[in-house]
Short mmCIF file of C-alpha atoms in Angstrom, two decimals:
data_model
loop_
_atom_site.label_atom_id
_atom_site.label_comp_id
_atom_site.label_asym_id
_atom_site.label_seq_id
_atom_site.Cartn_x
_atom_site.Cartn_y
_atom_site.Cartn_z
CA MET V 12 35.38 10.36 -20.70
CA THR V 13 35.07 13.03 -23.43
CA GLY V 14 33.54 12.91 -26.89
CA ARG V 15 30.28 11.43 -28.10
CA PRO V 16 29.19 8.10 -26.58
CA ARG V 17 28.80 5.48 -29.33
CA ILE V 18 25.52 3.53 -29.50
CA LEU V 19 25.17 0.45 -31.71
CA ILE V 20 21.69 0.17 -33.26
CA CYS V 21 21.08 -3.30 -34.70
CA ASP V 22 17.73 -3.40 -36.50
CA ASP V 23 16.71 -4.36 -40.04
CA GLU V 24 13.80 -1.88 -40.16
CA ALA V 25 15.05 1.18 -42.05
CA GLN V 26 12.42 3.49 -40.55
CA ILE V 27 13.43 2.65 -36.99
CA LEU V 28 17.12 3.03 -37.82
CA ARG V 29 16.53 6.47 -39.33
CA ALA V 30 14.44 7.65 -36.40
CA LEU V 31 16.93 6.44 -33.80
CA ARG V 32 19.87 7.94 -35.68
CA VAL V 33 18.18 11.35 -35.70
CA ILE V 34 16.95 11.32 -32.11
CA LEU V 35 20.05 9.83 -30.49
CA GLY V 36 22.31 11.85 -32.76
CA ASP V 37 20.61 15.10 -31.78
CA ALA V 38 20.96 14.06 -28.14
CA GLY V 39 24.73 13.88 -28.51
CA PHE V 40 25.32 10.20 -29.25
CA GLU V 41 27.26 8.75 -32.16
CA VAL V 42 24.99 6.14 -33.72
CA VAL V 43 26.56 3.09 -35.40
CA PRO V 44 23.97 1.17 -37.48
CA ALA V 45 23.86 -2.56 -38.20
CA ASN V 46 21.23 -4.65 -39.98
CA THR V 47 22.30 -8.19 -39.13
CA VAL V 48 23.86 -10.31 -36.39
CA LYS V 49 27.12 -10.44 -38.36
CA GLU V 50 27.28 -6.67 -38.85
CA ALA V 51 26.59 -6.06 -35.17
CA LEU V 52 29.30 -8.44 -34.01
CA ASP V 53 31.75 -6.97 -36.53
CA VAL V 54 31.09 -3.48 -35.14
CA VAL V 55 31.68 -4.44 -31.52
CA ALA V 56 34.79 -6.43 -32.45
CA VAL V 57 36.45 -3.55 -34.30
CA ARG V 58 35.49 -0.67 -32.01
CA PRO V 59 33.21 -1.48 -29.07
CA PRO V 60 30.43 1.05 -28.45
CA GLU V 61 29.32 2.30 -25.04
CA ALA V 62 25.90 0.62 -25.43
CA ALA V 63 23.75 -1.30 -27.91
CA ILE V 64 20.09 -1.38 -28.92
CA ILE V 65 19.33 -4.73 -30.55
CA ASP V 66 16.25 -6.00 -32.38
CA LEU V 67 15.22 -9.49 -31.33
CA VAL V 68 14.43 -10.74 -34.85
CA LEU V 69 17.19 -10.22 -37.44
CA PRO V 70 17.61 -11.54 -41.02
CA ASP V 71 20.51 -13.86 -40.22
CA GLY V 72 19.74 -14.85 -36.65
CA ASP V 73 18.46 -13.90 -33.24
CA GLY V 74 19.17 -10.73 -31.28
CA VAL V 75 19.56 -12.97 -28.24
CA ASP V 76 22.67 -14.42 -29.90
CA VAL V 77 24.10 -10.90 -30.23
CA CYS V 78 23.47 -10.24 -26.53
CA ARG V 79 25.02 -13.54 -25.52
CA SER V 80 28.13 -13.00 -27.66
CA ILE V 81 28.67 -9.45 -26.37
CA ARG V 82 28.17 -10.55 -22.78
CA GLU V 83 31.04 -13.01 -23.07
CA TRP V 84 33.51 -10.12 -22.94
CA SER V 85 31.67 -6.84 -22.31
CA GLU V 86 29.41 -5.28 -19.67
CA MET V 87 28.08 -2.57 -21.98
CA PRO V 88 24.35 -1.78 -21.55
CA LEU V 89 22.19 -3.87 -23.90
CA LEU V 90 18.62 -2.89 -24.69
CA VAL V 91 16.47 -5.28 -26.75
CA LEU V 92 13.71 -4.12 -29.10
CA SER V 93 11.04 -6.50 -30.33
CA ALA V 94 7.58 -6.63 -31.84
CA VAL V 95 7.20 -9.84 -29.85
CA GLY V 96 5.80 -9.17 -26.39
CA ASP V 97 5.73 -12.76 -25.21
CA GLU V 98 7.08 -13.18 -21.68
CA ARG V 99 9.27 -16.11 -22.72
CA ASP V 100 11.09 -13.97 -25.27
CA LYS V 101 11.68 -11.28 -22.68
CA VAL V 102 13.09 -13.87 -20.28
CA ARG V 103 15.35 -15.28 -23.02
CA ALA V 104 16.74 -11.84 -23.80
CA LEU V 105 17.28 -10.92 -20.16
CA ASP V 106 18.90 -14.28 -19.41
CA ALA V 107 21.24 -13.74 -22.37
CA GLY V 108 22.49 -10.52 -20.81
CA ALA V 109 20.09 -7.80 -21.93
CA ASP V 110 19.62 -5.01 -19.39
CA ASP V 111 16.19 -3.96 -20.61
CA TYR V 112 13.47 -4.94 -23.07
CA VAL V 113 11.20 -2.60 -25.04
CA THR V 114 8.25 -3.83 -27.10
CA LYS V 115 7.45 -2.28 -30.49
CA PRO V 116 5.78 0.08 -31.13
CA PHE V 117 7.52 2.19 -28.52
CA GLY V 118 7.74 5.84 -27.59
CA MET V 119 11.05 7.50 -28.41
CA ASP V 120 11.06 9.40 -25.13
CA GLU V 121 10.69 6.16 -23.17
CA LEU V 122 13.43 4.45 -25.19
CA PHE V 123 15.80 7.37 -24.71
CA ALA V 124 15.05 7.49 -20.98
CA ARG V 125 15.75 3.77 -20.63
CA MET V 126 19.03 4.13 -22.52
CA ARG V 127 20.07 7.10 -20.36
CA ALA V 128 19.33 5.06 -17.24
CA ALA V 129 21.36 2.10 -18.50
CA LEU V 130 24.29 4.35 -19.40
CA ARG V 131 24.07 6.13 -16.08
CA HIS V 132 24.41 2.84 -14.20
CA GLN V 133 27.24 1.70 -16.46
CA PHE V 134 29.31 4.86 -16.20
CA GLN V 135 28.65 5.16 -12.48
CA ALA V 136 30.01 1.66 -11.95
CA HIS V 137 33.21 2.53 -13.82
CA GLY V 138 33.61 6.08 -12.54
CA ALA V 139 33.42 7.69 -15.98
CA TRP V 140 30.78 9.81 -17.69
CA PRO V 141 30.14 10.97 -21.27
CA VAL V 142 30.92 14.67 -20.83
CA PHE V 143 31.73 17.23 -23.48
CA GLN V 144 34.36 19.70 -22.26
CA ILE V 145 34.92 22.89 -24.25
CA GLY V 146 36.95 25.45 -22.37
CA ASP V 147 35.10 26.31 -19.15
CA LEU V 148 31.88 24.74 -20.42
CA SER V 149 30.96 21.11 -19.66
CA VAL V 150 27.88 19.25 -20.90
CA ASP V 151 26.97 15.96 -19.22
CA LEU V 152 24.61 14.19 -21.63
CA VAL V 153 23.57 11.41 -19.27
CA HIS V 154 22.64 13.68 -16.38
CA ARG V 155 21.59 16.59 -18.62
CA LEU V 156 23.88 18.75 -16.50
CA ILE V 157 25.46 21.97 -17.79
CA LYS V 158 28.31 23.65 -15.93
CA LEU V 159 30.19 26.85 -16.69
CA ARG V 160 33.33 27.37 -14.61
CA ASP V 161 32.05 24.64 -12.23
CA ALA V 162 28.76 26.50 -11.64
CA GLU V 163 25.56 24.73 -12.72
CA VAL V 164 23.65 26.46 -15.52
CA ARG V 165 19.90 25.93 -15.72
CA LEU V 166 18.41 25.87 -19.21
CA SER V 167 14.94 25.36 -20.61
CA PRO V 168 14.45 22.16 -22.66
CA LYS V 169 14.73 24.10 -25.94
CA GLU V 170 17.87 25.89 -24.78
CA TYR V 171 19.39 22.57 -23.72
CA ASP V 172 18.62 21.01 -27.12
CA LEU V 173 20.21 23.95 -28.93
CA LEU V 174 23.28 23.98 -26.70
CA THR V 175 23.72 20.21 -27.12
CA LEU V 176 23.59 20.57 -30.89
CA LEU V 177 26.19 23.33 -30.87
CA VAL V 178 28.51 21.55 -28.44
CA GLN V 179 28.52 18.25 -30.31
CA HIS V 180 29.32 20.15 -33.52
CA ALA V 181 31.95 22.40 -31.95
CA GLY V 182 34.15 24.01 -34.57
CA ILE V 183 31.73 23.11 -37.38
CA PHE V 184 29.55 25.69 -39.14
CA ALA V 185 25.85 25.18 -38.34
CA SER V 186 23.36 26.91 -40.60
CA ILE V 187 20.33 28.76 -39.25
CA ASN V 188 18.08 26.31 -41.11
CA HIS V 189 19.78 23.41 -39.29
CA LEU V 190 19.26 25.07 -35.94
CA ARG V 191 15.63 25.80 -36.76
CA GLY V 192 15.03 22.07 -36.69
CA ILE V 193 15.26 22.39 -32.91
CA ALA V 194 14.17 25.98 -32.45
CA ILE V 195 11.25 26.01 -34.88
CA ASP V 196 8.83 27.39 -32.28
CA MET V 197 11.19 29.93 -30.75
CA ARG V 198 10.45 33.61 -31.32
CA VAL V 199 13.86 34.71 -30.09
CA PRO V 200 16.13 35.45 -33.07
CA LEU V 201 18.50 32.53 -33.48
CA PHE V 202 21.42 34.71 -34.59
CA LEU V 203 21.22 36.54 -31.25
CA MET V 204 21.23 33.31 -29.25
CA VAL V 205 24.13 31.81 -31.16
CA GLY V 206 26.04 35.07 -31.04
CA LEU V 207 25.76 35.32 -27.27
CA LEU V 208 26.78 31.72 -26.77
CA SER V 209 29.80 31.87 -29.03
CA ARG V 210 30.99 35.32 -27.90
CA ASP V 211 31.25 34.95 -24.14
CA GLY V 212 30.16 31.38 -23.34
CA GLN V 213 27.42 32.59 -21.01
CA GLN V 214 24.01 31.07 -20.49
CA LEU V 215 21.68 31.33 -23.45
CA PRO V 216 19.04 34.07 -23.10
CA ARG V 217 15.76 33.00 -21.54
CA MET V 218 12.88 32.29 -23.88
CA HIS V 219 10.38 35.12 -24.33
CA ASP V 220 7.80 36.04 -26.93
CA GLY V 221 9.41 39.31 -27.93
CA SER V 222 6.26 41.28 -27.20
#
């Protein structure tokens, strides 16, 4: 599989939608938002995503109904979010087909890790992975694995974030200010890093303090 994996986010809380769109988007996923049961089911009917994150309480119904409807025809990973931590609600969601359950408030790192794990199991079962391939460079978002001419490239977390941003926007101009959103605490000049990456496709320079 190539291209950005699509993740449906069904939640009526605007703040959570915005946060998930930014975090998952920066991680290389295409986020498709929905606010209601109807919108979520319309999305999966028109163009099914690779996975879905679904709030349990929605304006026009129950997130459990979304899980149950999707499970009738799809095995995509389903992760339920809820401010309700009652065990019975967790059991209802899991029995309806949810793969995991996260209680609000939640940590974004934990949520992302759970989604990566669910996707990893899904793609492993079907023998396909969300991998960007640009020339000799491949970026596996689920495994966080970078390869150049089939040789593994080891990057620091900041280097990985920057490379992911550039790869998922391949062919599109990215301003220095945009890149600084990731590299705000780097002392290495960004123009040097981007220049080296785009010129010969080699590993980004290691981080140093320039002293």
